[in-house]
XYZ file of C-alpha atoms in Angstrom:
782
model
C -57.240 13.365 11.577
C -55.144 12.910 14.707
C -57.135 9.797 15.570
C -56.482 8.368 12.105
C -52.758 9.021 12.417
C -52.684 7.323 15.817
C -54.573 4.312 14.451
C -52.179 4.009 11.500
C -49.173 4.357 13.793
C -50.495 1.655 16.108
C -51.208 -0.627 13.160
C -47.705 -0.104 11.761
C -46.211 -0.697 15.190
C -48.213 -3.895 15.554
C -47.125 -5.183 12.137
C -43.466 -4.359 12.649
C -43.281 -5.066 16.368
C -44.926 -8.490 16.511
C -42.646 -11.028 14.771
C -45.421 -13.476 13.896
C -47.524 -10.799 12.153
C -44.494 -9.196 10.541
C -43.263 -12.497 9.152
C -46.684 -13.423 7.787
C -47.417 -10.091 6.110
C -43.973 -8.768 5.101
C -40.938 -10.994 5.635
C -42.326 -14.062 3.890
C -42.750 -12.288 0.577
C -39.373 -10.561 0.760
C -37.661 -13.801 1.775
C -39.052 -15.716 -1.207
C -38.014 -13.020 -3.671
C -34.604 -12.593 -2.050
C -33.843 -16.308 -2.300
C -34.676 -16.241 -6.002
C -32.707 -13.126 -6.965
C -29.679 -13.785 -4.765
C -27.055 -14.989 -7.247
C -25.356 -18.293 -6.661
C -21.889 -17.957 -5.208
C -18.933 -20.103 -6.205
C -16.696 -21.587 -3.578
C -13.867 -19.236 -4.570
C -16.175 -16.191 -4.302
C -17.342 -17.358 -0.883
C -13.761 -17.871 0.278
C -12.797 -14.387 -0.906
C -15.764 -12.792 0.869
C -15.386 -14.664 4.127
C -11.589 -14.565 4.372
C -9.911 -12.318 6.878
C -11.450 -10.193 9.596
C -13.374 -6.935 9.873
C -11.545 -4.257 11.837
C -11.854 -0.468 12.029
C -13.511 -0.324 8.607
C -16.507 -2.039 10.207
C -16.915 0.911 12.578
C -16.846 3.324 9.651
C -19.520 1.260 7.906
C -21.690 1.335 11.034
C -22.490 5.024 10.690
C -21.480 5.907 14.241
C -17.799 5.085 14.810
C -16.636 4.362 18.331
C -13.676 6.754 18.442
C -12.598 5.445 21.833
C -11.995 2.088 20.174
C -9.724 3.710 17.576
C -7.536 5.317 20.203
C -7.517 2.212 22.358
C -5.582 0.357 19.677
C -1.990 0.408 20.966
C 0.510 2.424 18.968
C 2.879 -0.042 17.266
C 6.359 -0.100 18.750
C 9.632 -1.918 18.106
C 11.333 -4.121 20.668
C 14.972 -3.265 21.477
C 16.038 -6.207 19.286
C 13.952 -4.965 16.365
C 15.180 -1.383 16.780
C 18.795 -2.552 16.816
C 18.216 -4.553 13.632
C 16.709 -1.496 11.948
C 19.610 0.719 13.013
C 22.449 -1.707 12.392
C 21.720 -4.559 9.994
C 19.364 -2.545 7.788
C 21.796 0.315 7.381
C 24.612 -2.093 6.593
C 22.476 -3.853 3.988
C 21.740 -0.456 2.442
C 25.439 0.403 2.415
C 26.214 -2.781 0.486
C 23.852 -1.882 -2.363
C 24.587 0.694 -5.062
C 21.320 1.170 -6.929
C 22.986 2.499 -10.090
C 25.298 -0.494 -10.310
C 22.402 -2.852 -9.614
C 20.198 -1.367 -12.317
C 22.740 -0.476 -15.022
C 25.904 -2.480 -14.582
C 25.477 -5.714 -12.629
C 21.691 -6.214 -13.093
C 21.524 -7.742 -9.628
C 22.692 -7.103 -6.106
C 26.258 -8.081 -5.373
C 27.066 -11.547 -4.063
C 28.190 -9.836 -0.832
C 24.820 -8.125 -0.381
C 22.903 -11.329 -1.076
C 24.980 -13.273 1.413
C 24.569 -10.570 4.049
C 20.767 -10.534 3.906
C 20.747 -14.328 4.055
C 23.176 -14.552 6.973
C 21.450 -11.844 9.006
C 17.979 -13.354 8.712
C 16.334 -10.767 6.446
C 14.591 -13.549 4.534
C 13.133 -15.075 7.696
C 11.722 -12.112 9.599
C 8.255 -13.702 9.939
C 9.562 -17.169 10.819
C 9.441 -18.079 14.545
C 12.702 -18.336 16.469
C 12.165 -22.025 17.114
C 12.770 -22.538 13.385
C 15.757 -20.169 13.303
C 13.857 -17.048 12.170
C 13.793 -13.561 13.657
C 10.084 -13.705 14.646
C 9.645 -9.977 14.145
C 6.341 -8.175 14.544
C 4.408 -7.031 11.500
C 5.350 -3.457 12.404
C 9.052 -4.343 12.497
C 8.688 -6.096 9.153
C 7.076 -2.914 7.809
C 9.799 -0.676 9.244
C 12.528 -2.794 7.653
C 10.899 -2.832 4.215
C 10.290 0.911 4.365
C 13.933 1.670 5.142
C 15.325 -0.683 2.506
C 12.972 0.870 -0.054
C 14.615 4.257 0.448
C 17.817 2.747 -0.895
C 17.010 0.234 -3.634
C 13.949 -1.531 -4.960
C 16.009 -4.656 -5.672
C 17.060 -4.833 -2.022
C 13.597 -4.067 -0.638
C 11.699 -6.477 -2.877
C 14.195 -9.299 -2.353
C 13.569 -9.022 1.401
C 9.863 -8.217 1.154
C 8.687 -11.184 -0.911
C 9.922 -14.060 1.291
C 8.193 -12.368 4.240
C 4.940 -11.722 2.417
C 2.361 -14.073 0.898
C 4.433 -17.100 -0.053
C 5.858 -20.413 1.096
C 6.862 -19.336 4.612
C 3.509 -17.695 5.384
C 1.538 -20.631 3.987
C 3.705 -23.217 5.735
C 3.319 -21.454 9.081
C -0.472 -21.607 8.872
C -1.138 -24.792 6.921
C 2.031 -26.866 6.526
C 2.442 -30.324 7.988
C 4.906 -30.655 10.851
C 7.281 -32.460 8.520
C 7.100 -29.635 5.971
C 7.605 -26.982 8.641
C 10.564 -28.750 10.201
C 12.250 -29.243 6.861
C 11.626 -25.957 5.073
C 11.263 -23.229 7.693
C 14.810 -23.501 9.119
C 16.213 -23.522 5.600
C 14.104 -20.532 4.590
C 15.120 -18.664 7.754
C 18.824 -19.108 6.976
C 18.497 -18.279 3.292
C 19.451 -21.804 2.290
C 16.215 -21.846 0.321
C 15.009 -18.893 -1.768
C 11.208 -18.932 -2.047
C 8.883 -17.686 -4.743
C 5.149 -18.059 -5.129
C 3.581 -18.564 -8.560
C -0.065 -17.558 -8.851
C -0.498 -15.110 -11.745
C -1.309 -16.499 -15.165
C -1.025 -14.607 -18.468
C -4.665 -15.476 -19.148
C -6.135 -14.763 -15.724
C -4.233 -11.731 -14.394
C -6.123 -10.113 -11.524
C -8.843 -12.770 -11.849
C -6.525 -15.179 -10.073
C -9.235 -17.732 -9.327
C -9.542 -18.367 -13.096
C -5.997 -19.644 -13.530
C -5.887 -22.276 -16.285
C -3.022 -24.188 -14.656
C -3.998 -27.794 -14.030
C -2.886 -30.785 -11.979
C -4.253 -34.271 -12.675
C -4.181 -36.876 -9.916
C -2.533 -39.995 -11.275
C 0.011 -42.681 -10.510
C 3.646 -42.236 -11.406
C 7.211 -43.054 -10.484
C 8.866 -41.044 -7.744
C 12.293 -41.907 -6.381
C 12.043 -45.416 -7.812
C 8.563 -46.183 -6.484
C 5.093 -45.960 -7.969
C 3.032 -43.498 -5.952
C -0.183 -41.551 -6.288
C 0.762 -38.026 -7.252
C -0.099 -35.173 -9.629
C 0.888 -34.364 -13.175
C 0.914 -30.572 -13.247
C 1.045 -28.167 -16.178
C 1.439 -24.419 -15.642
C 2.502 -21.183 -17.290
C 3.008 -18.279 -14.872
C 4.538 -14.831 -15.108
C 5.481 -11.838 -12.921
C 6.878 -14.255 -10.329
C 9.150 -12.285 -8.025
C 12.330 -14.196 -7.099
C 11.195 -16.822 -9.628
C 14.455 -16.724 -11.618
C 16.572 -17.575 -8.558
C 14.161 -19.473 -6.337
C 15.051 -22.900 -5.005
C 11.526 -23.669 -3.799
C 8.524 -22.680 -5.869
C 5.077 -22.257 -4.386
C 2.578 -23.161 -7.072
C -1.197 -22.649 -7.324
C -3.249 -24.750 -9.764
C -6.635 -26.399 -10.204
C -6.467 -30.049 -9.148
C -8.641 -32.671 -10.866
C -9.134 -36.335 -10.008
C -10.784 -37.877 -13.106
C -10.083 -41.471 -12.030
C -11.338 -41.034 -8.468
C -8.003 -41.948 -6.880
C -8.674 -39.618 -3.950
C -12.474 -39.836 -3.744
C -15.657 -39.021 -5.598
C -14.928 -35.345 -6.304
C -13.614 -34.776 -9.830
C -12.662 -31.090 -9.496
C -10.911 -30.934 -6.159
C -10.224 -27.193 -6.450
C -7.329 -24.766 -6.302
C -4.364 -26.374 -4.600
C -1.031 -24.970 -3.420
C 2.138 -27.051 -3.629
C 5.815 -26.555 -2.851
C 8.014 -27.647 -5.754
C 11.847 -27.731 -5.656
C 13.201 -25.814 -8.624
C 15.241 -28.744 -9.858
C 12.253 -31.101 -10.089
C 12.397 -32.547 -13.638
C 10.327 -30.398 -15.997
C 10.320 -27.193 -13.900
C 11.397 -24.067 -15.823
C 12.404 -21.006 -13.777
C 15.692 -19.491 -14.933
C 14.499 -16.606 -17.131
C 13.905 -12.944 -16.207
C 11.474 -10.168 -16.971
C 12.602 -6.524 -17.093
C 10.105 -4.504 -14.985
C 10.752 -0.842 -15.795
C 14.453 -0.723 -15.010
C 13.945 -2.397 -11.623
C 16.464 -5.160 -11.125
C 14.692 -7.278 -8.549
C 14.479 -10.854 -9.752
C 11.176 -11.394 -11.532
C 10.327 -13.856 -14.252
C 8.135 -16.570 -15.699
C 7.895 -20.197 -14.678
C 6.508 -23.048 -16.723
C 6.090 -26.774 -16.536
C 4.342 -29.390 -18.649
C 3.120 -32.668 -17.172
C 5.525 -32.351 -14.244
C 4.962 -35.292 -11.920
C 5.120 -34.634 -8.197
C 3.955 -36.603 -5.151
C 0.940 -35.549 -3.105
C 3.140 -34.612 -0.168
C 4.286 -31.579 -2.203
C 0.861 -30.094 -1.374
C 1.151 -27.539 1.420
C -0.524 -29.256 4.343
C -0.429 -32.618 2.563
C -3.282 -34.418 0.866
C -5.798 -33.145 3.453
C -5.343 -29.588 2.135
C -5.855 -30.475 -1.531
C -8.485 -28.131 -2.950
C -8.181 -25.625 -0.095
C -5.587 -23.436 -1.791
C -7.832 -20.503 -2.594
C -9.018 -20.163 0.996
C -5.413 -20.455 2.159
C -4.393 -17.642 -0.163
C -7.321 -15.409 0.736
C -6.803 -15.875 4.468
C -3.092 -15.051 4.229
C -3.340 -12.285 1.638
C -4.374 -9.558 4.073
C -1.182 -9.730 6.129
C 1.156 -9.509 3.160
C -0.868 -6.864 1.332
C -1.068 -4.800 4.535
C 2.716 -4.590 4.687
C 4.521 -5.078 1.374
C 3.393 -2.314 -0.957
C 2.268 0.171 1.720
C 5.753 -0.098 3.230
C 7.778 -0.014 0.029
C 5.792 2.922 -1.341
C 6.015 4.790 1.951
C 9.782 4.372 1.707
C 9.682 5.800 -1.802
C 7.540 8.667 -0.505
C 9.906 9.464 2.351
C 13.053 9.516 0.232
C 11.283 11.766 -2.279
C 10.193 14.156 0.462
C 13.658 14.359 1.982
C 15.661 14.722 -1.225
C 13.298 17.004 -3.115
C 12.884 19.210 -0.049
C 16.657 19.579 0.223
C 17.030 20.167 -3.519
C 14.395 22.913 -3.389
C 16.526 24.811 -0.842
C 19.868 24.193 -2.551
C 18.706 25.024 -6.077
C 18.181 28.733 -6.724
C 16.562 30.568 -9.603
C 16.062 34.329 -9.914
C 18.241 34.770 -6.800
C 15.884 32.763 -4.592
C 15.670 29.135 -3.483
C 13.066 27.457 -5.672
C 11.416 26.021 -2.571
C 10.154 29.534 -1.775
C 8.295 29.937 -5.067
C 4.569 29.506 -4.487
C 4.253 27.106 -7.407
C 6.947 24.870 -5.945
C 5.478 25.321 -2.460
C 2.247 23.849 -3.792
C 4.012 20.712 -4.998
C 6.066 20.440 -1.804
C 2.897 20.766 0.255
C 1.370 17.778 -1.532
C 4.602 15.797 -1.236
C 4.858 16.414 2.504
C 1.170 15.961 3.279
C 0.851 12.767 1.280
C 4.085 11.352 2.715
C 2.915 11.999 6.281
C -0.448 10.408 5.493
C 1.094 7.379 3.761
C 3.175 6.681 6.839
C 0.130 7.053 9.093
C -1.797 4.501 7.006
C 1.173 2.130 6.907
C 1.639 2.265 10.675
C -2.005 1.790 11.559
C -2.472 -1.086 9.112
C 0.663 -2.938 10.181
C -0.435 -2.456 13.773
C -3.693 -4.231 12.979
C -1.767 -7.331 11.902
C 0.063 -7.355 15.234
C -3.320 -7.237 16.982
C -4.170 -10.536 15.284
C -6.363 -9.022 12.585
C -6.421 -10.097 8.942
C -8.278 -7.079 7.566
C -8.969 -7.910 3.937
C -10.737 -4.634 3.115
C -8.279 -2.429 5.014
C -5.319 -4.137 3.332
C -6.835 -3.347 -0.076
C -7.435 0.272 0.978
C -3.849 0.641 2.183
C -2.384 -0.983 -0.916
C -4.441 1.074 -3.345
C -4.232 4.497 -1.728
C -0.614 4.421 -0.535
C 0.588 3.409 -4.005
C -1.598 6.030 -5.695
C -0.421 8.791 -3.361
C 3.173 7.648 -3.823
C 2.668 8.091 -7.556
C 1.493 11.670 -6.925
C 4.465 12.275 -4.616
C 7.059 11.076 -7.122
C 5.400 12.933 -9.993
C 5.429 16.142 -7.947
C 9.052 15.498 -7.030
C 10.014 15.140 -10.679
C 8.248 18.416 -11.470
C 10.289 20.198 -8.808
C 13.706 18.867 -9.785
C 13.075 19.123 -13.531
C 16.050 18.276 -15.748
C 17.918 16.751 -12.826
C 15.243 14.062 -12.631
C 14.974 13.110 -16.277
C 18.673 12.362 -16.880
C 19.511 8.954 -15.463
C 22.910 8.358 -13.947
C 24.638 7.612 -10.637
C 23.793 11.092 -9.312
C 20.056 10.890 -10.064
C 18.212 10.279 -6.796
C 14.646 10.088 -8.150
C 14.636 8.913 -11.760
C 14.420 5.185 -11.042
C 11.585 5.707 -8.559
C 9.731 7.567 -11.312
C 10.305 4.684 -13.716
C 9.253 2.047 -11.222
C 6.202 3.668 -9.610
C 3.752 1.847 -11.950
C 4.948 -1.503 -10.577
C 3.205 -0.939 -7.258
C 0.085 0.167 -9.110
C -0.196 -3.142 -10.970
C 0.885 -5.892 -8.582
C -1.035 -7.593 -5.739
C -4.230 -6.670 -7.572
C -4.327 -3.995 -10.270
C -5.352 -0.671 -8.728
C -8.196 -0.004 -11.166
C -9.827 -3.317 -10.326
C -9.065 -3.006 -6.624
C -10.885 0.329 -6.524
C -13.823 -0.576 -8.724
C -14.469 -4.161 -7.604
C -12.999 -4.797 -4.157
C -13.061 -1.772 -1.851
C -16.830 -1.438 -1.817
C -17.802 -4.680 -3.536
C -16.164 -6.722 -0.802
C -16.499 -4.091 1.912
C -20.269 -3.770 1.496
C -20.737 -7.434 2.345
C -17.891 -8.010 4.801
C -18.181 -4.775 6.790
C -21.930 -4.208 6.784
C -23.482 -5.394 10.060
C -26.430 -7.154 8.367
C -25.896 -7.946 4.668
C -23.781 -11.074 5.175
C -26.215 -12.306 7.837
C -29.081 -11.910 5.373
C -27.185 -13.761 2.660
C -26.327 -16.666 4.955
C -29.922 -16.859 6.166
C -31.295 -16.931 2.609
C -28.903 -19.733 1.650
C -29.477 -21.790 4.820
C -30.446 -25.370 3.809
C -32.764 -25.333 6.831
C -35.303 -22.996 5.247
C -37.382 -22.554 8.415
C -34.400 -21.481 10.487
C -33.128 -19.375 7.609
C -36.479 -17.571 7.470
C -36.319 -16.683 11.178
C -32.691 -15.508 10.903
C -33.519 -13.494 7.781
C -36.436 -11.789 9.499
C -34.291 -10.766 12.456
C -31.472 -9.472 10.237
C -33.810 -7.730 7.813
C -35.669 -5.650 10.379
C -32.520 -4.822 12.282
C -31.236 -3.675 8.879
C -34.341 -1.524 8.337
C -33.829 0.194 11.714
C -30.149 0.657 10.815
C -30.996 2.394 7.520
C -33.624 4.661 9.089
C -31.303 5.551 11.945
C -28.389 6.428 9.671
C -30.621 8.413 7.337
C -31.913 10.446 10.258
C -28.417 10.953 11.673
C -27.069 12.003 8.286
C -29.931 14.471 7.750
C -29.619 16.031 11.202
C -25.846 16.147 10.745
C -26.316 17.959 7.467
C -28.760 20.478 8.964
C -26.448 21.263 11.893
C -23.126 21.086 10.087
C -22.234 18.032 12.215
C -22.223 20.106 15.395
C -24.878 17.813 16.886
C -22.355 14.981 17.115
C -20.162 14.683 20.182
C -16.410 14.685 19.693
C -14.200 12.558 21.948
C -13.206 14.492 25.037
C -9.692 13.063 25.250
C -8.364 14.137 21.843
C -6.504 17.289 20.850
C -8.836 20.311 20.801
C -7.679 21.224 17.304
C -8.944 17.876 15.966
C -12.387 17.659 17.581
C -14.150 19.247 14.641
C -12.761 16.520 12.394
C -14.331 13.778 14.515
C -17.708 15.483 14.202
C -17.365 15.751 10.430
C -16.243 12.146 10.129
C -19.171 10.897 12.204
C -21.495 12.801 9.878
C -19.758 11.343 6.806
C -19.870 7.846 8.303
C -23.651 8.095 8.782
C -24.085 9.537 5.282
C -21.928 6.787 3.787
C -23.786 4.002 5.600
C -27.122 5.402 4.435
C -25.946 5.949 0.853
C -24.458 2.440 0.715
C -27.748 0.884 1.802
C -29.795 2.987 -0.603
C -27.415 1.987 -3.425
C -27.683 -1.723 -2.613
C -31.466 -1.535 -2.223
C -32.012 0.475 -5.409
C -29.516 -1.241 -7.696
C -29.281 -4.696 -6.134
C -27.002 -7.030 -8.034
C -26.595 -4.411 -10.786
C -24.380 -2.398 -8.407
C -21.597 -4.901 -9.084
C -21.731 -3.885 -12.750
C -21.961 -0.160 -11.952
C -18.251 -0.068 -11.247
C -17.930 3.718 -11.271
C -20.544 4.092 -8.558
C -19.050 1.202 -6.611
C -15.596 2.745 -6.910
C -16.788 6.101 -5.568
C -18.514 4.409 -2.634
C -15.231 2.627 -1.970
C -13.438 5.976 -2.122
C -15.642 7.328 0.676
C -14.883 4.352 2.921
C -11.189 4.595 2.095
C -10.970 8.335 2.770
C -12.602 7.857 6.163
C -10.004 5.191 6.938
C -7.144 7.438 5.806
C -8.421 10.319 7.931
C -8.745 7.950 10.910
C -5.117 6.890 10.461
C -3.999 10.526 10.346
C -5.843 11.415 13.546
C -4.542 8.333 15.320
C -0.958 9.068 14.307
C -1.248 12.618 15.626
C -2.417 11.323 19.014
C 0.059 8.427 19.121
C 2.992 10.775 18.498
C 2.039 13.104 21.335
C 0.302 15.861 19.340
C 3.529 17.380 18.023
C 2.623 21.008 17.402
C 5.179 21.366 14.617
C 3.552 18.412 12.822
C 0.046 19.852 13.050
C 0.093 21.285 9.490
C 0.757 17.790 8.141
C -2.119 16.362 10.165
C -4.515 19.125 9.149
C -3.564 18.760 5.477
C -3.955 14.960 5.574
C -7.379 15.013 7.237
C -8.709 17.909 5.166
C -7.517 16.350 1.924
C -9.099 13.019 2.844
C -12.436 14.583 3.772
C -12.426 16.767 0.662
C -11.871 13.705 -1.523
C -14.651 11.914 0.382
C -16.904 14.879 -0.374
C -16.015 14.647 -4.064
C -16.834 10.927 -4.015
C -20.233 11.631 -2.395
C -20.927 14.210 -5.093
C -19.933 11.721 -7.786
C -22.229 8.990 -6.476
C -25.227 11.298 -6.118
C -24.707 13.027 -9.480
C -24.634 9.677 -11.282
C -27.306 7.872 -9.288
C -30.120 6.517 -11.479
C -33.302 8.605 -11.393
C -33.529 12.380 -11.106
C -35.945 12.156 -8.173
C -33.589 9.893 -6.222
C -30.650 12.180 -6.936
C -32.592 15.158 -5.633
C -33.734 13.287 -2.529
C -30.218 12.071 -1.675
C -28.754 15.532 -2.027
C -31.486 17.061 0.156
C -31.018 14.411 2.841
C -27.227 14.215 2.898
C -26.073 17.709 1.917
C -29.007 20.096 2.380
C -26.712 23.143 2.378
C -24.204 21.948 -0.202
C -20.644 20.667 0.195
C -19.395 20.171 3.737
C -15.619 20.147 3.132
C -13.101 22.047 1.051
C -9.547 21.333 -0.086
C -6.641 22.138 2.281
C -5.861 25.854 2.393
C -2.739 27.265 0.720
C -1.312 28.255 4.096
C -1.087 24.595 5.128
C 0.908 23.772 2.016
C 3.175 26.735 2.723
C 3.815 25.601 6.306
C 4.570 22.067 5.118
C 6.929 23.287 2.397
C 8.790 25.466 4.875
C 9.306 22.473 7.179
C 10.603 20.348 4.298
C 13.349 22.703 3.132
C 15.193 23.131 6.404
C 16.699 20.727 8.950
C 14.380 20.174 11.895
C 12.894 17.500 14.123
C 9.724 17.771 12.015
C 11.607 16.972 8.811
C 13.335 14.082 10.580
C 10.023 12.637 11.773
C 8.533 12.986 8.307
C 11.417 11.056 6.759
C 12.482 8.979 9.744
C 13.180 5.790 7.798
C 15.293 7.237 4.998
C 18.720 5.642 4.821
C 21.210 8.518 5.138
C 24.641 7.613 3.752
C 27.545 9.043 5.676
C 29.384 9.509 2.378
C 29.009 12.974 0.841
C 29.823 11.500 -2.570
C 26.519 9.645 -2.743
C 23.472 11.557 -4.033
C 21.475 11.565 -0.792
C 24.578 12.257 1.302
C 25.524 15.130 -1.000
C 22.059 16.656 -0.685
C 22.194 16.507 3.113
C 25.577 18.215 3.165
C 24.523 20.752 0.530
C 21.393 21.678 2.487
C 23.435 22.413 5.602
C 26.025 24.357 3.602
C 23.314 26.359 1.823
C 21.750 27.456 5.101
C 25.177 28.453 6.449
C 25.786 30.550 3.329
C 22.448 32.361 3.153
C 23.349 35.231 5.568
C 26.527 35.821 3.556
C 24.545 35.814 0.308
C 22.226 38.425 1.822
C 25.242 40.559 2.771
C 26.561 40.417 -0.799
C 23.154 41.287 -2.294
C 22.926 44.346 -0.035
C 26.372 45.484 -1.200
C 25.418 44.940 -4.827
C 22.300 47.086 -4.409
C 24.649 49.837 -3.298
C 26.652 49.538 -6.517
C 29.321 46.988 -5.590
C 30.501 44.607 -8.320
C 28.768 46.671 -10.994
C 30.129 45.749 -14.437
C 32.195 42.891 -12.941
C 31.864 39.927 -15.349
C 32.541 37.480 -12.513
C 29.504 38.659 -10.553
C 27.366 35.850 -11.942
C 25.473 33.077 -10.248
C 28.382 30.647 -10.603
C 31.385 32.859 -9.730
C 29.866 35.412 -7.367
C 31.708 34.097 -4.304
C 35.079 34.642 -5.962
C 34.132 38.123 -7.165
C 32.876 39.147 -3.719
C 36.008 37.879 -2.005
C 38.276 39.637 -4.495
C 36.368 42.881 -3.898
C 36.692 42.546 -0.128
C 32.954 42.150 0.457
C 33.403 38.930 2.461
C 36.038 37.644 4.833
C 38.236 34.618 4.199
C 36.103 32.565 6.587
C 32.928 33.644 4.791
C 34.560 32.899 1.458
C 35.318 29.367 2.644
C 31.664 28.881 3.587
C 30.583 30.082 0.152
C 33.100 27.878 -1.634
C 31.909 24.778 0.211
C 28.315 25.631 -0.595
C 29.161 26.246 -4.243
C 31.085 22.989 -4.560
C 28.240 20.961 -3.095
C 25.629 22.899 -5.061
C 27.469 22.127 -8.272
C 27.462 18.426 -7.467
C 23.746 18.540 -6.667
C 22.751 20.245 -9.931
C 25.146 18.119 -11.996
C 23.663 15.520 -14.339
C 25.619 12.539 -15.604
C 26.864 12.306 -19.182
C 28.235 9.285 -21.023
C 30.177 8.307 -24.156
C 28.181 8.239 -27.370
C 27.775 4.449 -27.147
C 27.152 4.570 -23.360
C 30.437 2.703 -22.830
C 29.509 -0.409 -24.787
C 32.816 -0.453 -26.699
C 34.777 -0.185 -23.462
C 32.751 -3.009 -21.913
C 33.317 -5.183 -24.950
C 37.066 -4.509 -24.850
C 37.304 -5.288 -21.145
C 35.693 -8.664 -21.839
C 38.500 -9.649 -24.253
C 41.401 -11.827 -23.175
C 44.898 -10.254 -23.347
C 45.593 -12.285 -26.502
C 42.381 -11.096 -28.157
C 43.156 -7.532 -27.132
C 46.640 -7.723 -28.669
C 45.241 -9.158 -31.895
C 42.685 -6.382 -32.101
């Protein structure tokens, strides 16, 4: 028997180890089948797959992450110029914007605020200094957007969009020198307001299917007959569209008469169109959930424009989709992760303060375990959102264009922000549901779905992109196999396919073995980095195990389901969840190291990593439980989780520690909410909360003194000894000194402002507004 085993082993080694034999007996057959079943790929699909770069997500897909590489990435930092801008210009811009007036009275930022952000270069942060821009880093751009988002969505979005995917970004990478020299200085100074029109009512998230069309033809332009384009479009959701002066436009370009060459369908093309070009329609608005940033439709029918409107000129006609895909990662890595982190931070700071100021049953509500649970999620998710935002923006500054990571950051930061705001509304209750100038969270609650829908709807991002794109882009062999199978030189393609295929086979076997051994040993077999905090080493072991299990499960899924995996969106989504959770946990661990292992912040780090790994575990369970074939399900569970689940949800004590840190002033609370704009005016909602929190803490020892006296019989039967008037009753009875009474009165005054909700006339002031619009003569006649 032993001899037979040795003979079989030698034969297998000979077949697999000698390329000529292997190719004749195995690879040839697989190659022929693979070429037949591999679906054809459109140019737009190829551009989407090949755009951008693979960064840390590639390590997670490899099954054995190089943790030294993660910690070698430099922590993003601001230059002195960028820090000064954040501290000075950003705070002044915030001061100039009153979110209630913007959203309920003026329906726009004030002319003063608009002029300030133009004059100070907010609209040209990504534009190089040689064109008059600020030339800020991606991290600085992210910091600015995060801070502005803690004040007003109209302010943040108005700054965010010109610095994201749009005319400036596209011009910088693809514009002609003439286009750059003309437009970039004007964009930097705010003399031009840009918008980019991609989304169609009929295409939505399937942006490559836009029905908007340009036809190459001859026409009159500035008194001369030129070869140009007659373009028809109907777009919506175009941010800054209603006020833009230069409109970026994406459309399919056709050349039926062959004026540019033999190709009839040239492809998606991007052009820059001045808003006052005859036939352009832009001056209407949409009303996105009480958010007053400028957003609206744009239309045009048979609008003639010269070919030099194309970004990059005629040479870039038909290259628009690749341009968009290559530039998308940078904008998507910053815009929504930053704005939603800002929303998260302001929720954490204000709701934490409110939970200490607001009392029920003679105790601050922040000390109730039910509220502690919500505060724990708010704080943990806020800390994690900021970690993801920082790490992802840092990748852009390293020269990366991580298409998969940007989708992970966009999806998961916006989803966790939704959880944060929902939890915040649960804590503040009636205060949150009554809109008015004193409501500090209601408009965030209204507007949170906006981030869920834009830059790729979250449902489709999760189910189609995170794994669907990640499996091909991040896998070390799949894209190589696809390219080899499609190589016009079949002989060379066969050799390349053979090399990739058998490296892939070794990869699968290796990860399966690593995952199984990791499962048997509880991941203790894996080495943790020696230079990380001792309290985090166990996490690195668990994540290495999960990385190996994910890589193996991904390969088994692709091998078993093939092209059908694309249609099994629930399975694909759960595989994407695993990859995403490993990325989120990586960001949390990196932040903890980058910030010097702050001991007071450790509960936030532990909660973030444990929550991420627990959700990864749930995603593993979901994939295996729904995998086709009972035998395969049983095998996968035995290989990957032989002793059951590896991770549990964060413990209650972590949530309690986080909640405690959120309801009292501390360096930890300041780090958690470092980018929140803090008004110096106590009459603004956030300023009032800050003052009320301090006053509440000052008053608590005096409250305890009064409660002790009351237990001894003081103030019995006194009608003024109620929650509202207790300070006055205690002072009148001599239970507190005049100085203590003053402390209580200040606390009570601020508390009353905090718990106050705004009320309005029956018609919400419409009659008064109508009367104020009358002329003196009309008023007298009335």
